XYZ file of C-alpha atoms in Angstrom:
671
model
C 27.729 -3.924 21.957
C 25.813 -4.224 18.700
C 27.248 -2.215 15.812
C 24.497 -2.550 13.204
C 21.488 -1.699 15.332
C 21.743 1.701 16.877
C 21.436 2.027 20.622
C 18.468 4.330 20.068
C 16.547 1.684 18.086
C 17.301 -1.042 20.612
C 16.224 1.143 23.532
C 13.081 2.079 21.630
C 12.003 -1.511 21.114
C 12.852 -2.452 24.688
C 10.781 0.458 25.940
C 7.807 -0.503 23.800
C 7.407 -4.035 25.083
C 5.026 -2.984 27.843
C 3.220 -0.227 25.870
C -0.338 -0.987 24.728
C 0.163 0.739 21.357
C 2.932 -1.676 20.416
C 1.618 -4.799 22.161
C 0.397 -6.439 18.891
C 3.824 -6.044 17.274
C 5.629 -7.453 20.291
C 3.154 -10.346 20.507
C 3.600 -11.156 16.813
C 7.381 -11.174 17.185
C 7.170 -13.571 20.115
C 4.691 -15.821 18.318
C 6.899 -15.995 15.234
C 9.936 -16.853 17.344
C 8.038 -19.472 19.332
C 6.766 -21.069 16.123
C 10.282 -21.548 14.776
C 11.296 -23.303 17.988
C 8.885 -26.112 17.078
C 9.890 -26.441 13.417
C 12.361 -29.141 12.352
C 14.203 -26.882 9.913
C 17.990 -26.995 9.877
C 20.555 -25.451 7.529
C 20.444 -27.643 4.390
C 23.275 -29.990 3.503
C 23.023 -28.897 -0.149
C 22.787 -25.542 -1.870
C 19.344 -24.144 -2.596
C 17.771 -23.918 -6.048
C 16.014 -21.142 -7.941
C 12.931 -19.642 -6.285
C 11.233 -19.054 -9.655
C 11.147 -22.807 -10.276
C 8.711 -23.228 -7.365
C 5.678 -22.567 -9.587
C 3.034 -24.766 -11.169
C 3.842 -24.834 -14.902
C 0.145 -25.146 -15.797
C -1.459 -22.502 -13.579
C 1.405 -20.010 -13.099
C 0.898 -19.965 -9.313
C 3.451 -20.588 -6.525
C 3.520 -24.075 -5.089
C 2.697 -24.541 -1.407
C 5.794 -24.717 0.794
C 5.570 -27.251 3.624
C 8.564 -27.298 5.986
C 7.980 -30.996 6.691
C 7.825 -32.126 3.042
C 11.082 -31.546 1.167
C 9.979 -33.865 -1.670
C 6.288 -32.990 -2.081
C 5.218 -29.626 -3.448
C 1.499 -29.010 -4.006
C -0.223 -26.797 -6.537
C -2.966 -24.846 -4.722
C -5.168 -24.796 -7.840
C -5.640 -28.521 -8.495
C -3.644 -30.171 -5.633
C -1.215 -31.836 -8.042
C 2.012 -32.717 -6.214
C 5.408 -32.115 -7.828
C 8.651 -33.790 -6.743
C 12.280 -34.053 -7.804
C 14.182 -31.470 -9.837
C 13.875 -28.528 -9.873
C 11.265 -28.376 -7.106
C 13.213 -30.040 -4.291
C 16.123 -27.638 -4.738
C 13.758 -24.655 -4.910
C 12.189 -25.876 -1.626
C 15.574 -25.311 0.019
C 15.356 -21.637 -0.993
C 12.418 -21.350 1.392
C 14.373 -23.088 4.132
C 17.276 -20.653 3.797
C 14.959 -17.675 3.658
C 13.026 -18.738 6.749
C 16.069 -19.610 8.821
C 17.960 -16.409 8.005
C 15.028 -14.045 8.496
C 13.970 -15.761 11.699
C 17.530 -15.717 13.050
C 17.344 -11.916 12.903
C 13.891 -11.752 14.468
C 14.813 -14.231 17.215
C 17.992 -12.302 17.960
C 15.928 -9.148 18.295
C 13.368 -10.983 20.411
C 16.120 -12.201 22.699
C 17.796 -8.773 22.926
C 14.454 -7.171 23.782
C 12.910 -9.763 26.069
C 15.759 -12.006 27.122
C 14.261 -15.440 26.241
C 17.262 -17.774 26.285
C 15.599 -20.247 23.884
C 15.755 -17.632 21.133
C 19.468 -17.088 21.738
C 20.167 -20.815 21.571
C 18.244 -21.218 18.304
C 20.044 -18.268 16.707
C 23.413 -19.700 17.731
C 22.454 -23.091 16.272
C 21.424 -21.557 12.935
C 24.610 -19.510 12.640
C 26.847 -22.386 13.670
C 25.011 -24.773 11.345
C 25.626 -22.572 8.322
C 29.236 -21.953 9.402
C 29.801 -25.708 9.468
C 28.251 -26.263 6.026
C 29.173 -23.179 4.002
C 32.564 -24.377 2.772
C 30.915 -27.526 1.400
C 28.336 -25.745 -0.701
C 29.120 -25.910 -4.427
C 28.831 -22.679 -6.461
C 25.918 -22.821 -8.873
C 25.786 -22.680 -12.628
C 28.286 -22.006 -15.336
C 28.013 -18.247 -15.796
C 30.547 -15.425 -15.500
C 29.032 -13.730 -12.450
C 25.967 -13.733 -10.248
C 26.412 -17.309 -9.032
C 25.398 -18.418 -5.578
C 26.997 -20.809 -3.133
C 24.545 -21.514 -0.330
C 21.935 -20.367 -2.796
C 21.250 -20.432 -6.544
C 22.436 -16.885 -7.283
C 24.479 -14.166 -5.630
C 21.302 -12.098 -5.184
C 19.832 -14.814 -2.964
C 23.201 -15.173 -1.237
C 23.135 -11.488 -0.320
C 19.499 -11.491 0.823
C 20.247 -14.558 2.951
C 23.462 -13.144 4.456
C 22.092 -9.790 5.661
C 19.713 -11.033 8.394
C 22.229 -13.661 9.489
C 24.810 -10.907 9.945
C 22.367 -8.676 11.816
C 21.470 -11.615 14.056
C 25.115 -12.326 14.798
C 25.711 -8.653 15.576
C 23.086 -8.771 18.330
C 24.073 -12.050 19.967
C 27.853 -12.322 19.544
C 28.649 -10.978 23.010
C 26.842 -14.034 24.422
C 28.686 -16.577 22.292
C 31.873 -18.414 23.233
C 35.037 -17.077 21.657
C 35.575 -20.153 19.464
C 31.965 -20.047 18.265
C 32.337 -16.387 17.307
C 35.581 -17.128 15.485
C 33.988 -19.966 13.514
C 30.950 -17.892 12.483
C 33.103 -14.987 11.347
C 35.827 -17.022 9.626
C 33.688 -19.790 8.109
C 30.442 -17.981 7.319
C 30.342 -14.182 7.331
C 33.704 -13.336 5.770
C 33.775 -16.114 3.125
C 30.157 -15.418 2.148
C 30.897 -11.701 1.725
C 34.070 -12.492 -0.217
C 32.133 -14.833 -2.485
C 29.523 -12.140 -3.136
C 32.299 -9.663 -3.963
C 33.631 -12.139 -6.519
C 30.217 -12.230 -8.198
C 29.564 -8.486 -8.464
C 27.790 -7.214 -11.573
C 29.780 -3.962 -11.626
C 26.710 -2.194 -12.950
C 23.695 -0.156 -11.908
C 21.358 -2.972 -10.943
C 19.015 -4.056 -8.172
C 21.214 -7.098 -7.549
C 24.279 -4.914 -7.066
C 22.318 -2.975 -4.432
C 21.842 -6.238 -2.545
C 25.520 -7.119 -2.987
C 26.382 -3.773 -1.398
C 23.953 -4.276 1.474
C 25.298 -7.735 2.315
C 28.983 -6.839 2.094
C 28.234 -3.624 3.979
C 26.465 -5.502 6.765
C 29.506 -7.730 7.254
C 31.906 -4.807 6.836
C 30.249 -2.687 9.507
C 29.588 -5.664 11.775
C 33.256 -6.710 11.743
C 34.665 -3.173 11.341
C 36.297 -3.807 7.954
C 36.888 -0.290 6.649
C 37.751 -1.185 3.038
C 34.391 -2.888 2.562
C 32.616 0.006 4.270
C 34.064 2.520 1.838
C 33.501 0.276 -1.182
C 29.770 -0.222 -0.672
C 28.956 3.423 0.055
C 31.404 5.599 -1.855
C 32.890 3.165 -4.358
C 31.960 2.743 -8.009
C 28.546 1.029 -8.103
C 28.198 1.667 -4.379
C 25.202 3.144 -2.559
C 25.614 6.727 -3.760
C 26.363 5.697 -7.347
C 23.296 3.415 -7.440
C 21.055 6.236 -6.219
C 22.532 8.788 -8.595
C 22.394 6.636 -11.733
C 19.762 3.997 -10.961
C 16.949 6.221 -9.685
C 15.414 8.456 -12.329
C 14.539 12.066 -11.590
C 10.906 11.066 -11.008
C 12.004 8.779 -8.157
C 11.509 5.457 -9.970
C 14.100 2.702 -10.320
C 15.364 2.448 -13.911
C 14.181 -1.125 -14.582
C 10.590 0.059 -14.985
C 8.970 -2.446 -12.622
C 7.344 -1.606 -9.313
C 8.544 -4.953 -7.942
C 12.150 -4.251 -8.850
C 11.719 -0.674 -7.685
C 10.807 -1.881 -4.210
C 13.385 -4.655 -4.407
C 16.161 -2.145 -5.075
C 14.672 0.187 -2.457
C 14.684 -2.607 0.134
C 18.379 -3.226 -0.511
C 19.220 0.468 -0.233
C 17.172 0.694 2.972
C 18.919 -2.370 4.406
C 22.294 -0.730 3.897
C 21.102 2.592 5.318
C 19.852 0.760 8.413
C 23.184 -0.893 9.245
C 25.498 2.084 8.746
C 26.148 3.720 12.122
C 26.623 7.460 12.353
C 25.604 8.289 8.764
C 22.103 9.382 7.818
C 22.012 7.675 4.438
C 18.230 7.651 4.677
C 18.244 11.445 4.213
C 19.360 11.168 0.562
C 16.690 12.953 -1.531
C 16.457 10.252 -4.186
C 15.972 7.553 -1.578
C 13.160 9.571 -0.013
C 11.516 10.040 -3.411
C 11.548 6.282 -4.047
C 8.909 5.814 -1.350
C 6.559 8.510 -2.696
C 6.277 8.056 -6.466
C 4.813 4.514 -6.412
C 2.045 5.801 -4.138
C 1.208 8.450 -6.719
C 0.989 5.781 -9.449
C -1.030 3.212 -7.470
C -4.268 1.782 -8.842
C -7.534 2.812 -7.109
C -7.396 -0.371 -4.992
C -3.762 0.498 -4.113
C -2.279 -2.298 -6.146
C 0.831 -1.365 -8.073
C 0.900 -1.305 -11.890
C 2.609 -4.572 -12.853
C 4.748 -3.053 -15.586
C 7.656 -5.070 -17.021
C 8.754 -8.040 -14.902
C 6.575 -7.434 -11.866
C 4.562 -9.537 -9.453
C 0.948 -9.021 -10.436
C -0.191 -9.001 -6.794
C 2.150 -6.165 -5.768
C 0.117 -3.812 -3.582
C 0.403 -1.012 -1.048
C -1.932 -3.110 1.113
C 0.093 -6.336 0.948
C 3.415 -7.297 -0.638
C 5.109 -4.577 -2.648
C 7.509 -7.249 -3.869
C 8.200 -10.831 -2.936
C 11.007 -11.276 -0.430
C 10.924 -7.792 1.126
C 8.842 -6.414 4.015
C 5.134 -5.929 3.413
C 3.927 -2.502 2.309
C 2.878 -1.568 5.860
C 6.334 -2.427 7.181
C 8.009 -0.547 4.319
C 6.022 2.597 5.040
C 6.577 2.305 8.794
C 10.233 2.883 7.953
C 9.361 5.720 5.548
C 7.046 7.479 8.005
C 9.536 6.983 10.829
C 12.306 8.530 8.762
C 10.480 11.338 6.951
C 7.178 12.002 8.722
C 5.423 12.557 5.358
C 1.616 12.740 5.770
C 1.167 10.649 2.605
C 2.901 7.722 4.312
C 0.616 8.066 7.325
C -2.286 7.736 4.879
C -0.761 4.568 3.387
C -0.358 3.135 6.883
C -3.895 4.100 7.864
C -5.258 2.332 4.763
C -3.340 -0.786 5.796
C -4.425 -0.683 9.417
C -8.076 -0.425 8.508
C -7.807 -4.062 7.471
C -4.891 -5.451 9.487
C -3.173 -5.089 12.836
C -0.184 -2.838 13.315
C 2.153 -5.633 14.305
C 5.273 -5.489 12.141
C 8.829 -5.608 13.373
C 9.422 -2.323 11.546
C 6.664 -0.682 13.588
C 8.532 -1.649 16.751
C 11.846 -0.392 15.420
C 10.906 2.715 13.446
C 7.208 3.462 13.966
C 5.938 6.777 15.212
C 2.462 7.689 16.475
C -0.075 8.049 13.666
C -2.478 10.998 13.414
C -5.993 10.289 14.665
C -7.440 11.048 11.237
C -4.803 10.906 8.459
C -7.512 11.189 5.793
C -7.943 9.308 2.537
C -4.953 8.791 0.298
C -4.412 12.154 -1.406
C -2.855 12.006 -4.881
C -3.106 14.265 -7.904
C -5.667 13.294 -10.596
C -3.055 13.629 -13.356
C 0.561 12.482 -13.007
C 3.338 12.153 -15.569
C 6.634 10.481 -14.720
C 8.347 11.573 -17.923
C 11.832 10.104 -17.210
C 10.239 6.666 -16.710
C 7.593 7.137 -19.403
C 4.452 6.639 -17.310
C 1.432 8.942 -17.673
C -1.466 8.363 -15.285
C -5.052 9.684 -15.178
C -7.448 9.061 -12.316
C -11.047 10.155 -11.715
C -12.713 8.410 -8.780
C -12.395 4.666 -9.389
C -11.474 5.110 -13.059
C -7.762 4.950 -13.817
C -5.656 4.841 -16.967
C -1.886 4.405 -17.326
C 0.038 4.972 -20.561
C 3.471 3.316 -20.643
C 5.818 4.820 -23.202
C 9.355 5.261 -21.850
C 12.673 3.369 -21.671
C 12.715 -0.394 -22.112
C 13.977 -1.391 -18.642
C 16.897 -3.664 -19.461
C 16.561 -7.425 -19.089
C 13.367 -6.966 -17.073
C 11.676 -4.833 -19.728
C 8.635 -5.927 -21.742
C 7.962 -5.236 -25.459
C 4.935 -3.013 -24.812
C 5.548 0.529 -25.979
C 2.430 2.742 -25.783
C 0.484 0.130 -23.793
C -2.506 1.083 -21.643
C -3.600 -0.302 -18.267
C -7.191 0.425 -17.267
C -9.213 0.253 -14.062
C -12.960 0.939 -14.262
C -15.032 1.729 -11.172
C -12.130 0.442 -9.081
C -12.099 -2.921 -10.871
C -8.973 -4.253 -12.653
C -10.637 -4.423 -16.047
C -7.444 -4.463 -18.099
C -4.315 -4.086 -15.958
C -0.790 -4.929 -17.007
C -0.367 -8.648 -16.278
C 3.240 -8.474 -15.069
C 4.930 -11.854 -14.773
C 4.565 -15.093 -12.825
C 7.631 -17.171 -11.945
C 10.423 -16.999 -14.497
C 10.821 -20.766 -14.581
C 7.559 -21.590 -16.424
C 7.062 -21.619 -20.207
C 4.018 -19.305 -20.110
C 6.178 -16.503 -18.801
C 8.064 -16.254 -22.083
C 5.379 -17.402 -24.514
C 2.613 -15.127 -23.150
C 3.402 -12.651 -20.382
C 6.561 -11.348 -22.038
C 4.971 -11.004 -25.478
C 3.489 -7.776 -26.849
C 0.135 -9.495 -27.427
C -0.520 -9.692 -23.676
C -0.394 -5.870 -23.511
C -2.842 -3.259 -24.780
C -0.892 -1.805 -27.695
C -0.164 -2.456 -31.403
C 1.780 -5.274 -33.073
C 3.164 -5.339 -36.607
C 2.965 -8.574 -38.632
C 1.943 -10.470 -35.460
C 5.505 -10.061 -34.120
C 6.314 -8.717 -30.679
C 7.831 -5.265 -30.604
C 11.633 -4.982 -30.430
C 13.188 -3.072 -27.579
C 12.549 0.616 -27.914
C 12.467 3.909 -26.073
C 9.444 6.114 -26.467
C 9.146 9.812 -25.769
C 6.552 12.275 -24.611
C 5.027 14.575 -27.217
C 2.576 16.399 -24.981
C 1.027 15.995 -21.561
C -1.190 18.165 -19.427
C -4.613 19.353 -18.407
C -6.887 21.493 -20.536
C -10.319 22.909 -19.824
C -12.558 19.877 -19.334
C -10.033 17.171 -20.203
C -6.429 15.970 -19.936
C -4.101 14.678 -22.620
C -1.168 12.279 -22.884
C 0.604 12.036 -26.216
C 3.637 9.797 -26.810
C 5.465 8.126 -29.674
C 8.102 5.529 -30.499
C 9.896 4.525 -33.712
C 12.324 1.849 -34.855
C 15.058 2.177 -37.477
C 16.257 -1.432 -37.582
C 15.078 -5.008 -37.243
C 11.586 -6.424 -37.753
C 9.995 -3.022 -37.053
C 12.353 -0.983 -39.268
C 10.479 2.029 -40.599
C 7.616 1.648 -38.112
C 6.473 4.618 -36.012
C 3.710 4.448 -33.408
C 1.992 7.326 -31.706
C -0.790 7.229 -29.118
C -2.883 10.146 -27.951
C -5.180 9.662 -24.970
C -7.812 12.328 -24.293
C -9.219 11.785 -20.803
C -12.544 12.997 -19.488
C -14.330 11.965 -16.271
C -16.956 10.017 -18.254
C -14.822 8.376 -20.949
C -11.529 8.522 -22.794
C -10.691 8.867 -26.477
C -7.898 6.635 -27.776
C -6.139 7.707 -30.981
C -3.452 5.254 -32.127
C -1.503 6.339 -35.212
C 0.642 3.811 -37.101
C 3.044 4.693 -39.908
C 5.159 2.139 -41.774
C 7.599 2.330 -44.669
C 5.450 -0.219 -46.541
C 2.145 -2.013 -46.111
C 2.155 -4.244 -43.038
C -0.362 -6.237 -40.990
C -1.315 -4.114 -37.966
C -3.035 -5.464 -34.834
C -4.494 -3.111 -32.202
C -4.993 -5.105 -28.995
C -7.060 -4.612 -25.830
C -7.864 -7.175 -23.140
C -11.157 -6.952 -21.230
C -11.813 -8.903 -18.049
C -15.599 -9.084 -18.189
C -18.653 -10.921 -19.521
C -19.754 -10.087 -23.057
C -23.107 -8.293 -23.067
C -23.768 -6.623 -26.394
C -22.158 -6.247 -29.783
C -23.625 -3.756 -32.228
C -22.528 -3.774 -35.833
C -20.949 -7.216 -35.720
C -22.392 -10.568 -36.585
C -21.487 -13.779 -34.764
C -18.250 -13.990 -36.682
C -16.382 -16.939 -38.137
C -13.794 -19.140 -36.488
C -10.268 -18.097 -37.353
C -6.814 -19.613 -36.949
C -4.166 -17.199 -35.680
C -0.386 -17.365 -35.792
C 2.296 -15.136 -34.348
C 4.095 -14.303 -31.122
C 1.732 -15.357 -28.337
C -1.272 -15.866 -30.637
C -1.381 -19.576 -29.795
C -2.832 -18.511 -26.428
C -5.983 -16.996 -27.974
C -8.753 -19.567 -27.501
C -12.021 -19.602 -29.433
C -11.005 -16.848 -31.834
C -13.683 -15.477 -34.152
C -13.466 -12.700 -36.733
C -16.039 -10.318 -38.239
C -16.177 -7.118 -40.253
C -18.280 -3.982 -39.857
C -17.978 -0.325 -40.859
C -18.459 0.629 -37.194
C -19.068 -1.279 -33.966
C -19.968 -0.979 -30.308
C -18.887 -3.779 -27.960
C -20.032 -4.013 -24.343
C -18.969 -6.099 -21.364
C -20.223 -6.395 -17.784
C -17.841 -6.568 -14.844
C -18.321 -6.578 -11.058
C -19.691 -3.150 -10.248
C -20.365 -1.895 -13.747
C -20.207 -2.063 -17.533
C -17.800 -0.947 -20.229
C -18.371 -0.129 -23.879
C -15.850 0.256 -26.692
C -17.141 2.546 -29.432
C -15.292 1.941 -32.702
C -16.679 4.552 -35.107
C -14.502 3.858 -38.159
C -13.629 0.197 -38.800
C -13.467 0.188 -42.584
C -11.038 -2.438 -43.937
C -10.771 -3.876 -40.433
C -11.126 -7.444 -39.205
C -12.329 -7.502 -35.607
C -11.076 -10.594 -33.779
C -12.284 -11.709 -30.354
C -11.220 -14.595 -28.155
C -10.110 -15.633 -24.670
C -6.585 -15.342 -23.253
C -4.825 -16.095 -19.938
C -5.106 -13.558 -17.144
C -2.750 -13.692 -14.147
C -2.912 -16.302 -12.694
C -3.269 -18.245 -15.931
C -6.143 -20.338 -14.560
C -8.268 -17.183 -14.984
C -9.070 -15.673 -18.361
C -10.090 -12.434 -20.022
C -11.468 -11.471 -23.411
C -9.173 -10.064 -26.043
C -10.181 -7.607 -28.753
C -7.906 -7.426 -31.813
C -8.527 -4.920 -34.615
C -6.528 -6.071 -37.655
C -5.736 -3.971 -40.720
C -3.265 -4.179 -43.602
C -1.966 -0.693 -44.292
C 1.058 1.531 -44.588
C -0.571 4.241 -42.510
C -3.680 4.081 -40.352
C -5.380 5.521 -37.284
C -7.140 3.254 -34.785
C -9.840 5.340 -33.123
C -11.853 4.286 -30.047
C -13.982 5.860 -27.348
C -14.038 3.844 -24.121
C -16.788 4.456 -21.575
C -17.200 2.685 -18.225
C -20.123 3.226 -15.866
C -21.584 1.799 -12.692
C -25.293 2.640 -12.905
C -26.318 4.641 -15.978
C -24.589 4.772 -19.341
C -23.605 8.388 -20.024
C -22.466 7.986 -23.637
C -25.410 7.534 -26.008
C -23.645 7.485 -29.377
C -20.237 7.955 -30.984
C -19.685 8.703 -34.673
C -17.528 10.628 -37.125
C -19.038 13.667 -38.842
C -17.432 16.305 -41.057
C -13.927 15.370 -39.992
C -14.814 15.424 -36.295
C -15.409 12.777 -33.664
C -18.775 13.305 -31.985
C -19.633 11.888 -28.557
C -23.294 12.313 -27.675
C -24.118 12.418 -23.980
C -27.548 12.454 -22.333
C -27.824 16.253 -22.324
C -24.832 17.475 -24.272
C -22.665 16.822 -27.259
C -18.865 16.658 -27.227
C -17.010 17.323 -30.444
C -13.363 16.450 -30.952
C -11.992 18.197 -34.050
C -9.386 16.800 -36.415
C -7.916 19.390 -38.760
C -4.783 18.251 -40.584
C -3.935 16.064 -37.603
C -4.621 18.732 -34.986
C -6.976 17.873 -32.120
C -9.215 20.166 -30.153
C -12.072 19.664 -27.730
C -14.436 22.652 -27.644
C -16.369 21.322 -24.674
C -19.989 20.256 -24.280
C -22.702 21.912 -26.336
C -26.446 21.426 -26.332
C -27.312 22.750 -29.776
C -24.672 22.866 -32.453
C -21.102 21.899 -33.212
C -18.658 24.520 -31.971
C -15.155 25.206 -33.194
C -12.282 26.608 -31.189
C -8.543 27.088 -31.424
C -6.882 23.685 -31.738
C -4.418 22.223 -29.310
C -0.833 22.599 -30.379
C -0.001 18.932 -30.572
C 0.089 17.554 -34.091
C -0.290 13.908 -34.992
């Protein structure tokens, strides 16, 4: 009898084979299993390489994996073919991933439908790896985290889990000597190797270590390993308690690594019989918070090291189940109406055919409704403040760095306008390409401020104020550095959000005069520029500045810059640009074959305030003029006038007026 898959789950999937509601999922499982029967893939003779090396170095896009071409790897952008190191070894990562994941699916297909061909293929995969595992050479010269069948212990764990689950389902059908070989030459030595490579820390990789060792421990009834991965130091409960912040987000500050850690925790919860690990409150919260932070098109903010394509309608992270499959598990476990809405959004554009739907799915409501999230959200422990009005969306990132996966982007903004990704965080492509370090991991690729053209050091910002007021909402955060290149530098950003526009107030204070660059990327076509001439060509130097193409610079006391984008227009009103050089150019988007404009406002000062009003619209421009008057910022609308007061660094917004400037009690947040 299987130990890792509960009898209830197995009976559920067997009972759903003939049900019309689940027919697409059962058909997809069979088709996937049948497809593998025709593929020539076998367990590799050599260890696999690093997945992140399987990227085009020029276009920052994944190469095209072809199971029949171990020495030819095509770029989908220009069809260039790469061969040799490191691409051939990285190709074997795909082989391992496909064979292990399909072994699990074929085992489940056999256990549900009884097709003997699936059983035979699973046995061949398991026996093939058992025969080769001892001959694999551990990778790299590093103290821990090495792989054996794979490049790193993370990959080793991800690879071992489905193989173990497959073995658990089919072992009763295998000959005694075959079972002994698989256990003694594959499962136990692989788990022991992973144990030897543990990070002994709160980390997404350690979560995968736990899940893999736990799968083997519960499959083979090894009690010491069972206790270690759940109750031990850096086990399941410790990872949840210390690795998940109170807002429900994983500490590394990346939605990809959030879902990657979540997938590992879920994998362990799924293979532990008799314990409802899924009921842990922090685990439940991990599913919900990313939904609350999602962009209007349901993509995930690509903060820190994060796949740019991460989405609630597709992959939430590479190498884990698609979003629909992830939320099938969540809805099956918790029954939260929000997860039904996520699933409904997915199934409006795709078929409900995942393996997770078969195993965990429950009937969906006839009309779950549109995705219902609050217009204003602040995840203070993670330092993410989000505003949303219709298709307009703004995210302020201000919190902890995020460890080795953090980016130097304190007080950065990500902006969607009319549902379009006008200036989102670019995340990262594969780690193995030069652009990842020279551009995507530099401060310049984020919408924030740089000092002396140097990327920000690591830092931890804090909230000053956040909340909703009458007619607007506010997010106010700051960060400061005491040492290093930014010693004596303090940054503070106040965002004042209205349905029609937002006001951006960026305050910079330094111990001495420094060069200060305020940066914003805009993915659109230039339409108008008021107050600026054509500008002069300029050479730029600094961290990431080599990636600005066609840079020009101009000066003006005030300016208005406008771009067009699919579905609308956006204007940046810059009412006070004295002693400012305004630089514009083109920079890589993600993928790097695409580009966006960059706007850099450069000043030399010890203290300064960068002030901007940003207005996006689809049909009719609502903001007619923006200017400073009598110490106030004035925003003129078609039929009303908004006045934002500055009195000794105190902001207030008295609301729209049609006749004269009004004054009111200021907000109690001081700049």
